[in-house]
PDB file of C-alpha atoms in Angstrom:
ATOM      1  CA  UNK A   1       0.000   0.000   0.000  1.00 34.00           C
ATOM      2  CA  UNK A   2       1.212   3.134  -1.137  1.00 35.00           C
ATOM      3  CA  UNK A   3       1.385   5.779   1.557  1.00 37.00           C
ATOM      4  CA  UNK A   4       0.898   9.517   1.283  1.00 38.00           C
ATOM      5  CA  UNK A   5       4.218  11.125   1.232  1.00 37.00           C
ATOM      6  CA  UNK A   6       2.806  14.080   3.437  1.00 37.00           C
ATOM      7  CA  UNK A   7       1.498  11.909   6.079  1.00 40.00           C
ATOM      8  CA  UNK A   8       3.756  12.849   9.665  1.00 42.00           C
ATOM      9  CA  UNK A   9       6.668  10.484  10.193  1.00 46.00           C
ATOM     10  CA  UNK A  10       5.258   8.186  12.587  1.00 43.00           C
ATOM     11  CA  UNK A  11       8.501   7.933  14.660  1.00 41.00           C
ATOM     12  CA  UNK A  12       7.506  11.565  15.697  1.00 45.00           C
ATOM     13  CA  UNK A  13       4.243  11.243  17.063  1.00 45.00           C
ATOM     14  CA  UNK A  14       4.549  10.493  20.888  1.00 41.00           C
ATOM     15  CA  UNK A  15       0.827  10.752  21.687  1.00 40.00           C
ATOM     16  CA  UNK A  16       1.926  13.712  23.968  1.00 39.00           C
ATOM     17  CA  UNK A  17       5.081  12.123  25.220  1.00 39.00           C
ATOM     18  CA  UNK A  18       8.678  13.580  24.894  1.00 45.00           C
ATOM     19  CA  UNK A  19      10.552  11.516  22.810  1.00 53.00           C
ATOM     20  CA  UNK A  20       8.403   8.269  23.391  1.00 72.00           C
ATOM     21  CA  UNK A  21       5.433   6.356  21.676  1.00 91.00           C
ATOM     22  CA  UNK A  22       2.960   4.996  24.070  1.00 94.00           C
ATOM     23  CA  UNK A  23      -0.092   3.083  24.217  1.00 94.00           C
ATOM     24  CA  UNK A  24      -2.590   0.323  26.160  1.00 94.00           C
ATOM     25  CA  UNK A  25      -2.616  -3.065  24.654  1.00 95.00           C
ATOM     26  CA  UNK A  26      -4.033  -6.154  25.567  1.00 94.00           C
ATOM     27  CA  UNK A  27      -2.094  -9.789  25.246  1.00 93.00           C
ATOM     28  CA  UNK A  28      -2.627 -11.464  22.297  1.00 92.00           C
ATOM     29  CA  UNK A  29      -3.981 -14.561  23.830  1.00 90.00           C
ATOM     30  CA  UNK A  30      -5.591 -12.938  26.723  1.00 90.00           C
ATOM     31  CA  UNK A  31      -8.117  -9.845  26.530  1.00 86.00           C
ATOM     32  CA  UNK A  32      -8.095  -9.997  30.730  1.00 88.00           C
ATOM     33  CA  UNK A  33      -4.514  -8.900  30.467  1.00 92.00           C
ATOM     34  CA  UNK A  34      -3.076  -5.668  29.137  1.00 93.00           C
ATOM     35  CA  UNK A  35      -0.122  -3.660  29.340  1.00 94.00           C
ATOM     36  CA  UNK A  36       1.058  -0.132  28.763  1.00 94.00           C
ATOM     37  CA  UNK A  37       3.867  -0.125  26.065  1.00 96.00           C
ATOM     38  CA  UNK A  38       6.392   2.754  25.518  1.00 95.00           C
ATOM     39  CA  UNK A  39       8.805   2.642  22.251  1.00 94.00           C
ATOM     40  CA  UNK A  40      12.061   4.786  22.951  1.00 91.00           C
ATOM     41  CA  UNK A  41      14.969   5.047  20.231  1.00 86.00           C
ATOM     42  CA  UNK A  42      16.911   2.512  22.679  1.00 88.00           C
ATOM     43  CA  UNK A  43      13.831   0.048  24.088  1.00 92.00           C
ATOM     44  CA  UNK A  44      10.761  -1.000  24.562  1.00 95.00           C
ATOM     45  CA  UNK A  45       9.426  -1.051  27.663  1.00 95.00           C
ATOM     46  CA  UNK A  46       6.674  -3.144  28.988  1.00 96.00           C
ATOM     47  CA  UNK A  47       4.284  -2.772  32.330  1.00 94.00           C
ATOM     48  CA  UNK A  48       1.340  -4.756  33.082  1.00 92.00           C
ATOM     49  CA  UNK A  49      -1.544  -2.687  33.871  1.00 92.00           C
ATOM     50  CA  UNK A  50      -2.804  -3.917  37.514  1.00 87.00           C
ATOM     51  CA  UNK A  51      -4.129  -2.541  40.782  1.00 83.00           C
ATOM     52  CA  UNK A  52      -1.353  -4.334  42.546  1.00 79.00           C
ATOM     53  CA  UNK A  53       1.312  -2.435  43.313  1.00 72.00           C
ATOM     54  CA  UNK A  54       4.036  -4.752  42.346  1.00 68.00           C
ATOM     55  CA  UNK A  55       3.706  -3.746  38.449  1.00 70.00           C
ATOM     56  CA  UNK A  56       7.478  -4.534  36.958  1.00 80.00           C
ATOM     57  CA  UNK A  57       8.388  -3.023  34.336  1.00 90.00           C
ATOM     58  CA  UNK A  58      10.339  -5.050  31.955  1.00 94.00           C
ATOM     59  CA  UNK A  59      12.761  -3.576  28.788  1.00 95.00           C
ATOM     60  CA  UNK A  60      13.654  -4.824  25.679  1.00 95.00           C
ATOM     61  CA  UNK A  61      16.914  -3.414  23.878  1.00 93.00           C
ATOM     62  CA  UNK A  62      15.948  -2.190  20.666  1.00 90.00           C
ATOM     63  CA  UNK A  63      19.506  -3.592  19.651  1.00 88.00           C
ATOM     64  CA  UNK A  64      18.674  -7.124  20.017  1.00 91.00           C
ATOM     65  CA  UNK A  65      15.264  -6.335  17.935  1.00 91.00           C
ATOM     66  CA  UNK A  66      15.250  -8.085  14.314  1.00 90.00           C
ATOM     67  CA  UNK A  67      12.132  -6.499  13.143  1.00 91.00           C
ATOM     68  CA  UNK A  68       8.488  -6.102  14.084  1.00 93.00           C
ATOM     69  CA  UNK A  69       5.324  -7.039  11.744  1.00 93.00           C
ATOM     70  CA  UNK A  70       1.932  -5.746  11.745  1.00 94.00           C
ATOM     71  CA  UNK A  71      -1.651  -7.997  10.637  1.00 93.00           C
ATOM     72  CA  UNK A  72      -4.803  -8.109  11.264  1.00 92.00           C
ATOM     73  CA  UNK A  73      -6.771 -10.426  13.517  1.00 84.00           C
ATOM     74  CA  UNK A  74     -10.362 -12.499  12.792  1.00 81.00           C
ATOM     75  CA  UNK A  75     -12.512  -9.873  14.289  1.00 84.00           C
ATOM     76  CA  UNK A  76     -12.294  -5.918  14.267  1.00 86.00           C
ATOM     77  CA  UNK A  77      -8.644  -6.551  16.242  1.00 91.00           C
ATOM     78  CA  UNK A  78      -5.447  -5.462  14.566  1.00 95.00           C
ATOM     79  CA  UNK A  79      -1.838  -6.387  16.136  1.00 96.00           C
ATOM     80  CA  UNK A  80       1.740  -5.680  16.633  1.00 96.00           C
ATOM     81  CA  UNK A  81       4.941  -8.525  17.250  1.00 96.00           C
ATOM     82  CA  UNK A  82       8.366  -7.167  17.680  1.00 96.00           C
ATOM     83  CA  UNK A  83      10.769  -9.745  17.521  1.00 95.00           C
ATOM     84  CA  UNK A  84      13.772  -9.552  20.242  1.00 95.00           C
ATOM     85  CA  UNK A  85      17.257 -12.148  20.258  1.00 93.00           C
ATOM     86  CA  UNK A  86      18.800 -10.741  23.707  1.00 92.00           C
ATOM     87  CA  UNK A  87      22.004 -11.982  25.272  1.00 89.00           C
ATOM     88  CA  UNK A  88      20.155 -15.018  27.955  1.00 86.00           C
ATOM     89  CA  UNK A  89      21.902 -17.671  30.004  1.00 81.00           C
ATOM     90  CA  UNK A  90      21.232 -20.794  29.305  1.00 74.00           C
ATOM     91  CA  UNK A  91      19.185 -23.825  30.895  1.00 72.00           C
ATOM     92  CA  UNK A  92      21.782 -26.050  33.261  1.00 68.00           C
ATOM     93  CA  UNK A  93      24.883 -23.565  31.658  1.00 68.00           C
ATOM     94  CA  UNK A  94      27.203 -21.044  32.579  1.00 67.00           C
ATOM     95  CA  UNK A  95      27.464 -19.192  29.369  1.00 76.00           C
ATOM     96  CA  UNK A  96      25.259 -16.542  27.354  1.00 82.00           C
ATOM     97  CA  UNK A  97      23.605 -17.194  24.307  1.00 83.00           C
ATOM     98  CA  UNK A  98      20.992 -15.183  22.374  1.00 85.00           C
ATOM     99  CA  UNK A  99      17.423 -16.359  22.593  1.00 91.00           C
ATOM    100  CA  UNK A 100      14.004 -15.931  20.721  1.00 93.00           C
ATOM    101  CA  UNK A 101      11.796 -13.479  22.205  1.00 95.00           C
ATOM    102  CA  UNK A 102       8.695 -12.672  20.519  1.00 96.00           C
ATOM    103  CA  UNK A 103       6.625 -10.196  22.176  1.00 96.00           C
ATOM    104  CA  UNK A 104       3.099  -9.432  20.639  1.00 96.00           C
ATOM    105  CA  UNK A 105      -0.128  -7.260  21.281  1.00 96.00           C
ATOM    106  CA  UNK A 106      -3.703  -6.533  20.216  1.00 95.00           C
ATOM    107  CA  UNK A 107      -5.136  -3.453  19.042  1.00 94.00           C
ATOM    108  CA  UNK A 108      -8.446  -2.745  19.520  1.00 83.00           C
ATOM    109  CA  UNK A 109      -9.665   1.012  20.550  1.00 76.00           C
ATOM    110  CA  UNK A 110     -12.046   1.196  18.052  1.00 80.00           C
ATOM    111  CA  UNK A 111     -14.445  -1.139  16.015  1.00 83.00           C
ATOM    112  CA  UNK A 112     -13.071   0.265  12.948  1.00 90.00           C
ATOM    113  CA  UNK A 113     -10.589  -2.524  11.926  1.00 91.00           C
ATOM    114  CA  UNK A 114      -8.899  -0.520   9.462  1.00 93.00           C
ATOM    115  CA  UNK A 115      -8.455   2.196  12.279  1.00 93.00           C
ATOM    116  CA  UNK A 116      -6.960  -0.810  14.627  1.00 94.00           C
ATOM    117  CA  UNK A 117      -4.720  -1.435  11.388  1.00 95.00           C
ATOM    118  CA  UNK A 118      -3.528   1.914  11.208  1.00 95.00           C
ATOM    119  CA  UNK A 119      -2.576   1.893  14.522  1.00 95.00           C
ATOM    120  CA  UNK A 120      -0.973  -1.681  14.432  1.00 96.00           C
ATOM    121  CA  UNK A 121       1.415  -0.129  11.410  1.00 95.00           C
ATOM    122  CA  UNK A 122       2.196   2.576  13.325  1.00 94.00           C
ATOM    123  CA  UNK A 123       4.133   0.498  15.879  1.00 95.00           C
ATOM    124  CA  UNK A 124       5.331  -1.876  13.192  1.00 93.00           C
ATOM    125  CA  UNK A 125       6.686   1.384  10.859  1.00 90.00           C
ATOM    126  CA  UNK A 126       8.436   3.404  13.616  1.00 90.00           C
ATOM    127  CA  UNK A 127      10.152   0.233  14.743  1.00 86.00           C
ATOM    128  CA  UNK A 128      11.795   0.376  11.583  1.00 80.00           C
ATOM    129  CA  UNK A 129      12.451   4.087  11.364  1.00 79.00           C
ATOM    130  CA  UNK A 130      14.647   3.871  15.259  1.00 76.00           C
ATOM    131  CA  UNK A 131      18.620   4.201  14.058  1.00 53.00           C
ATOM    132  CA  UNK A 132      19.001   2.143  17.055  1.00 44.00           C
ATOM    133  CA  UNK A 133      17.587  -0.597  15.239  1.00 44.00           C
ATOM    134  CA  UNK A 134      19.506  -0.054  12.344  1.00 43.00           C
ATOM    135  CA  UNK A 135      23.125   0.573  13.372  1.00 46.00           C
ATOM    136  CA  UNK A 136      25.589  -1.576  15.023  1.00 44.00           C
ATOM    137  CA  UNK A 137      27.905   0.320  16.661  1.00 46.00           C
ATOM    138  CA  UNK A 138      32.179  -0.978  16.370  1.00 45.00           C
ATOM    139  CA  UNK A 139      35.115  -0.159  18.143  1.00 44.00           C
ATOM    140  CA  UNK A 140      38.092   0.092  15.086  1.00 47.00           C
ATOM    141  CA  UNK A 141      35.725  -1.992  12.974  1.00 45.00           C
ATOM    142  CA  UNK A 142      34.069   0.017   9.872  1.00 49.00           C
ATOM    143  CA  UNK A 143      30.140  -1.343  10.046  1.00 50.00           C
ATOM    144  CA  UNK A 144      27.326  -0.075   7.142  1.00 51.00           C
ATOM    145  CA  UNK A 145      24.153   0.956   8.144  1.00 56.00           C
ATOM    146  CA  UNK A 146      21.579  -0.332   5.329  1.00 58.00           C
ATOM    147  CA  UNK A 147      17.943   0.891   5.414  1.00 62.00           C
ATOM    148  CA  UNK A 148      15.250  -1.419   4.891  1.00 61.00           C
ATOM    149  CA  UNK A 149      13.842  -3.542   2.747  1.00 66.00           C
ATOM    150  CA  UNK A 150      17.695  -4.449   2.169  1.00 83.00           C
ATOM    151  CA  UNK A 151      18.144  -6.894  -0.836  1.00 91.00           C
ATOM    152  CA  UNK A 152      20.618  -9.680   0.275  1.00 94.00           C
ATOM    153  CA  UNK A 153      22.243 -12.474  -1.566  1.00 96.00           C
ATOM    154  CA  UNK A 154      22.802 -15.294   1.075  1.00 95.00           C
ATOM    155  CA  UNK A 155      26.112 -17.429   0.154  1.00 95.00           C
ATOM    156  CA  UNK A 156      25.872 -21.033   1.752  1.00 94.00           C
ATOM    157  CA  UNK A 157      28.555 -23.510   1.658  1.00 90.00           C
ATOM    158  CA  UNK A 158      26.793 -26.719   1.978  1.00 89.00           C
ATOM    159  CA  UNK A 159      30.047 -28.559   3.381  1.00 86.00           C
ATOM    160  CA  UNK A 160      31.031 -25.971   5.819  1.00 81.00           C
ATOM    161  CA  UNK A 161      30.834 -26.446   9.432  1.00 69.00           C
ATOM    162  CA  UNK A 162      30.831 -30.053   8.668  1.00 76.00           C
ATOM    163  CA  UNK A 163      28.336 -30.244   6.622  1.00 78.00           C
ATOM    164  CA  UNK A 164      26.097 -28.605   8.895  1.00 83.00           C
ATOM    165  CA  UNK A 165      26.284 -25.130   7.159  1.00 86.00           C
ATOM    166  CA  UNK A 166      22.472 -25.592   5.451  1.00 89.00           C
ATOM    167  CA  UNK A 167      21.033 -27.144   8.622  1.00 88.00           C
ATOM    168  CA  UNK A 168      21.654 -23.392  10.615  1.00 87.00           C
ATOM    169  CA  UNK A 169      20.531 -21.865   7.439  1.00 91.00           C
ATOM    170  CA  UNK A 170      17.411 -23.277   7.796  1.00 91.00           C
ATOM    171  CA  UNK A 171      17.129 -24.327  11.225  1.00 89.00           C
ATOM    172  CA  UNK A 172      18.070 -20.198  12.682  1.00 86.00           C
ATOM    173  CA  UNK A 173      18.364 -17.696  10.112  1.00 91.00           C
ATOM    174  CA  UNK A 174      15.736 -18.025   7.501  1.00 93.00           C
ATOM    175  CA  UNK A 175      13.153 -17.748  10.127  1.00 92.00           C
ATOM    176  CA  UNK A 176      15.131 -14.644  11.421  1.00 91.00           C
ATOM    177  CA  UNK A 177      14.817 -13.023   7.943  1.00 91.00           C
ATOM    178  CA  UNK A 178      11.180 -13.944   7.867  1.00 91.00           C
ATOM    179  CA  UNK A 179      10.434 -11.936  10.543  1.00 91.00           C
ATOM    180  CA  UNK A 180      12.757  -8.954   9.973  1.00 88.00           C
ATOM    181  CA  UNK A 181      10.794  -8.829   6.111  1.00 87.00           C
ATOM    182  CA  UNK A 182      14.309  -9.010   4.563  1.00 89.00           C
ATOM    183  CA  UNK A 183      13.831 -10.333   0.829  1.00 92.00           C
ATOM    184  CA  UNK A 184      17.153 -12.366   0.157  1.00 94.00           C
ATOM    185  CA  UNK A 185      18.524 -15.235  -2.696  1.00 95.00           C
ATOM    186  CA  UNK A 186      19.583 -17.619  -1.274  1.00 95.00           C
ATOM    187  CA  UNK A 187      23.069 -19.116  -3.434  1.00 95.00           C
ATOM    188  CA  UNK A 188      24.227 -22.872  -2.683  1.00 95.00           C
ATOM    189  CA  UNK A 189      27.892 -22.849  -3.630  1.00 94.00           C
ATOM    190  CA  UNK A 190      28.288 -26.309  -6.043  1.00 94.00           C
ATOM    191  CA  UNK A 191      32.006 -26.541  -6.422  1.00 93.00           C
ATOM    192  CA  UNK A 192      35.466 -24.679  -5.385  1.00 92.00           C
ATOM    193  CA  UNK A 193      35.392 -21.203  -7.008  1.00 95.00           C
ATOM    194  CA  UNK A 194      31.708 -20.666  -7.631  1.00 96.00           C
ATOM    195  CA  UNK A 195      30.731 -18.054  -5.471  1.00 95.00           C
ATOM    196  CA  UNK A 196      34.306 -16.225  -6.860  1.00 96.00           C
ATOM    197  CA  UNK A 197      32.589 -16.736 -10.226  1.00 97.00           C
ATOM    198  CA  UNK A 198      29.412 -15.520  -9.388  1.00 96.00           C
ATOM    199  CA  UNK A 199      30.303 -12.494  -7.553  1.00 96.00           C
ATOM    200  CA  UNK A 200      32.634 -11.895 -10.395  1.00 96.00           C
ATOM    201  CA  UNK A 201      29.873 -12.018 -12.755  1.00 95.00           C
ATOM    202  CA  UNK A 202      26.970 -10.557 -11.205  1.00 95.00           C
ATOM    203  CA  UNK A 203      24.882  -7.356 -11.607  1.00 95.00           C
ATOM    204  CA  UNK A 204      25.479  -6.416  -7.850  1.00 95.00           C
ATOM    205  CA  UNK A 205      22.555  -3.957  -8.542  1.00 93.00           C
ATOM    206  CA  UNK A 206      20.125  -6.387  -7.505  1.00 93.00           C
ATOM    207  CA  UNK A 207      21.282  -6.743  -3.850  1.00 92.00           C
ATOM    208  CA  UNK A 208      21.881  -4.210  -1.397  1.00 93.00           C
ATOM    209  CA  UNK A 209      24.507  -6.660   0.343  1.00 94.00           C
ATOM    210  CA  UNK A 210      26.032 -10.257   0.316  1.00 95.00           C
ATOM    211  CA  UNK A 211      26.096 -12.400   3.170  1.00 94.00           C
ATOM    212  CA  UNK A 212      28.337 -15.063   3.481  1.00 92.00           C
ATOM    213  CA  UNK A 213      27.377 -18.423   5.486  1.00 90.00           C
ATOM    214  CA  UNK A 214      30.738 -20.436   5.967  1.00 85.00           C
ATOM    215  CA  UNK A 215      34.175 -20.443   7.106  1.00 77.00           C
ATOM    216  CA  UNK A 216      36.697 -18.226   6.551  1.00 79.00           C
ATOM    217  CA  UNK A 217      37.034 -19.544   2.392  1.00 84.00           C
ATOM    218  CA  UNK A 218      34.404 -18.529   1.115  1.00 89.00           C
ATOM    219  CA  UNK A 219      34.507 -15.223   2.099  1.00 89.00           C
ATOM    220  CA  UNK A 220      37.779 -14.559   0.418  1.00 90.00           C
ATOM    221  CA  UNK A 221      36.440 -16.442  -2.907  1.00 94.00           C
ATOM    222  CA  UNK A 222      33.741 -13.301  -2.490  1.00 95.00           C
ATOM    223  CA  UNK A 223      36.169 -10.453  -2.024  1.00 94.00           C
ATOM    224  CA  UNK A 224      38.290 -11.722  -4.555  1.00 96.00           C
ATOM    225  CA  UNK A 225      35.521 -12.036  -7.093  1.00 96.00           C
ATOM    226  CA  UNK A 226      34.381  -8.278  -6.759  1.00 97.00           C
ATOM    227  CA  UNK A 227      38.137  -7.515  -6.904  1.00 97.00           C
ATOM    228  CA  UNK A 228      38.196  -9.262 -10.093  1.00 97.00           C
ATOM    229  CA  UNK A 229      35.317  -6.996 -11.432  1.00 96.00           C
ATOM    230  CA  UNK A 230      35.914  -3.940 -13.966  1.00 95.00           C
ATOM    231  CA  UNK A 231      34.193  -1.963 -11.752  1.00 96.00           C
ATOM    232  CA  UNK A 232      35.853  -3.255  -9.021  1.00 95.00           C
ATOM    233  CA  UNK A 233      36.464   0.112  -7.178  1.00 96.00           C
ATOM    234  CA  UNK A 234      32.509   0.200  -7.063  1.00 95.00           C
ATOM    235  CA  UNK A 235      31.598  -3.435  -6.060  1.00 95.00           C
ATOM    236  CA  UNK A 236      34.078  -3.526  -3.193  1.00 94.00           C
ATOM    237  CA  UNK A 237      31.952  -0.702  -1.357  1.00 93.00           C
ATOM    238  CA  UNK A 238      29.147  -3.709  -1.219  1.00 93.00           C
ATOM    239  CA  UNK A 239      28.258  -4.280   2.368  1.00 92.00           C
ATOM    240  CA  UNK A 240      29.460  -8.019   3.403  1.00 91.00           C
ATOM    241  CA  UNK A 241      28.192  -9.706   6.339  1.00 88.00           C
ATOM    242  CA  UNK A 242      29.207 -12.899   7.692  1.00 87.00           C
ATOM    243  CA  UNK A 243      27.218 -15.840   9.376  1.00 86.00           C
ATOM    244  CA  UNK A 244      29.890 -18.537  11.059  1.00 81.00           C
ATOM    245  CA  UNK A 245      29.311 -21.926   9.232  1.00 74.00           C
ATOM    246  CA  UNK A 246      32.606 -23.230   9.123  1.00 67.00           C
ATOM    247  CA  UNK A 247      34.511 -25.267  11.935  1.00 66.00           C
ATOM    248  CA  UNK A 248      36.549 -22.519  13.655  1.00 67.00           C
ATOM    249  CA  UNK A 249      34.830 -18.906  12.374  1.00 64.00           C
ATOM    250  CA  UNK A 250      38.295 -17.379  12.854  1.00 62.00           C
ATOM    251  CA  UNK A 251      37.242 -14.290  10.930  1.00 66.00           C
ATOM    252  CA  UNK A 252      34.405 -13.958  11.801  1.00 63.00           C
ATOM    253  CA  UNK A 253      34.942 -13.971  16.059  1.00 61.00           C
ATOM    254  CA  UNK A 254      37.706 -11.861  15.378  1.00 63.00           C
ATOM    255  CA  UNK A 255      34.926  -9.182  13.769  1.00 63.00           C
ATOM    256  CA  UNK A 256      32.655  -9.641  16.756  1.00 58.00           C
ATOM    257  CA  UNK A 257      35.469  -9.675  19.356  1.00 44.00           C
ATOM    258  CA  UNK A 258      36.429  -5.572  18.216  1.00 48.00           C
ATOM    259  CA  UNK A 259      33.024  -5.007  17.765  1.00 54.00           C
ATOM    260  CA  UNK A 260      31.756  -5.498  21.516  1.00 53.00           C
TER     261      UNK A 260
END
């Protein structure tokens, strides 16, 4: 749906709040239950609305958000899911590891549904609209910030990671693209040299970035494809990103180690 260019940015209405959007919103599975819900640049906060006294207030990081969706319900309802991978310890373990949290509410102020759509999209729009969201900030290590819908070619090396490299494909990150509405090809490597060839080849104006899923190898067959290029000076400027598939992701934790 084509919306009208004059319409007010809807990161900058705050429904009389400084700097914040706020509303009342009931659980999704549970009209008994609702919760007041304030969207910063940095979080989203959460507070169950009770007479109790004890109401804790719970915050999500915008920078562990992946995206946030808006649809419509089977009555005059309309609703809002954000979509949140924080750092969380695990079950029986010591260590940290980032875990699905999906965090979704019901709109209904008015029996208008299209009015409970509007105000569904709302949410869903200025989640995308926070730079929070959007940037990832490095210490010494040069990061792109890409505005959405980004275009991304996915590179997969089937026998990375022991073979395993498709399995996360499909198992994590596919279902983490899904709900952060990024369109992507997805590129099964056949044989030593392809994605080189490819990347060599290619009219890189079809993606906005290419994101390698392997070790350390087929990364370099990338840069050394769009090195390769006549307009090489150009296609190097393409944003990379890398997924560890490969055994030891040497690269790739060295990356994340400067970037923390």
């Amino acid at each position: 749906m084509e919306k009208d260019a004059s319409a007010p940015d809807p990161s900058r209405q705050r429904n009389g709040f400084s700097g914040v959007l706020y509303g009342e919103f009931a659980d999704a599975l549970n009209d008994e239950l609702r919760y007041s819900v304030s969207l910063t640049e940095s979080a989203l906060t959460i507070q169950r609305i009770s007479s109790s006294p004890d109401r804790t207030k719970v915050a999500f990081n915008l920078s562990d958000c992946v995206g946030c969706r808006s649809h419509t319900g089977p009555d005059t309802s309309a609703y809002f899911t954000a979509y949140f991978y924080p750092m969380k310890r695990r079950w029986m373990s010591a260590g940290l590891a980032r875990q699905r949290v999906e965090q979704c509410f019901r709109v209904a102020p008015a029996q208008d549904p299209l009015v409970n759509l509007r105000e569904a999209e709302r949410w869903s729009d200025t989640f995308l609209l926070l730079p929070n969201l959007l940037h990832l900030p490095g210490k010494g290590v040069a990061c792109t910030t890409l505005r959405r819908p980004c275009r991304t070619m996915i590179l997969v090396n089937p026998h990375s990671g022991r073979g395993q490299a498709l399995q996360l494909f499909t198992g994590h990150i596919q279902a983490m693209l899904t709900e952060a509405d990024v369109p992507y090809t997805l590129v099964i490597t056949e044989h030593q040299n392809h994605a080189r060839e490819l990347v060599r080849n290619a009219d890189l104006s079809q993606w906005d970035a290419l994101v390698i899923m392997s070790g350390d190898g087929l990364l370099f067959e990338v840069i050394n494809g769009l090195m390769e290029r006549e307009d090489w000076q150009q296609a190097i400027k393409t944003p990379l990103g890398i997924l560890p598939g490969g055994s030891g992701n040497a690269l790739a934790a060295s990356l994340h180690h400067y970037s923390q």
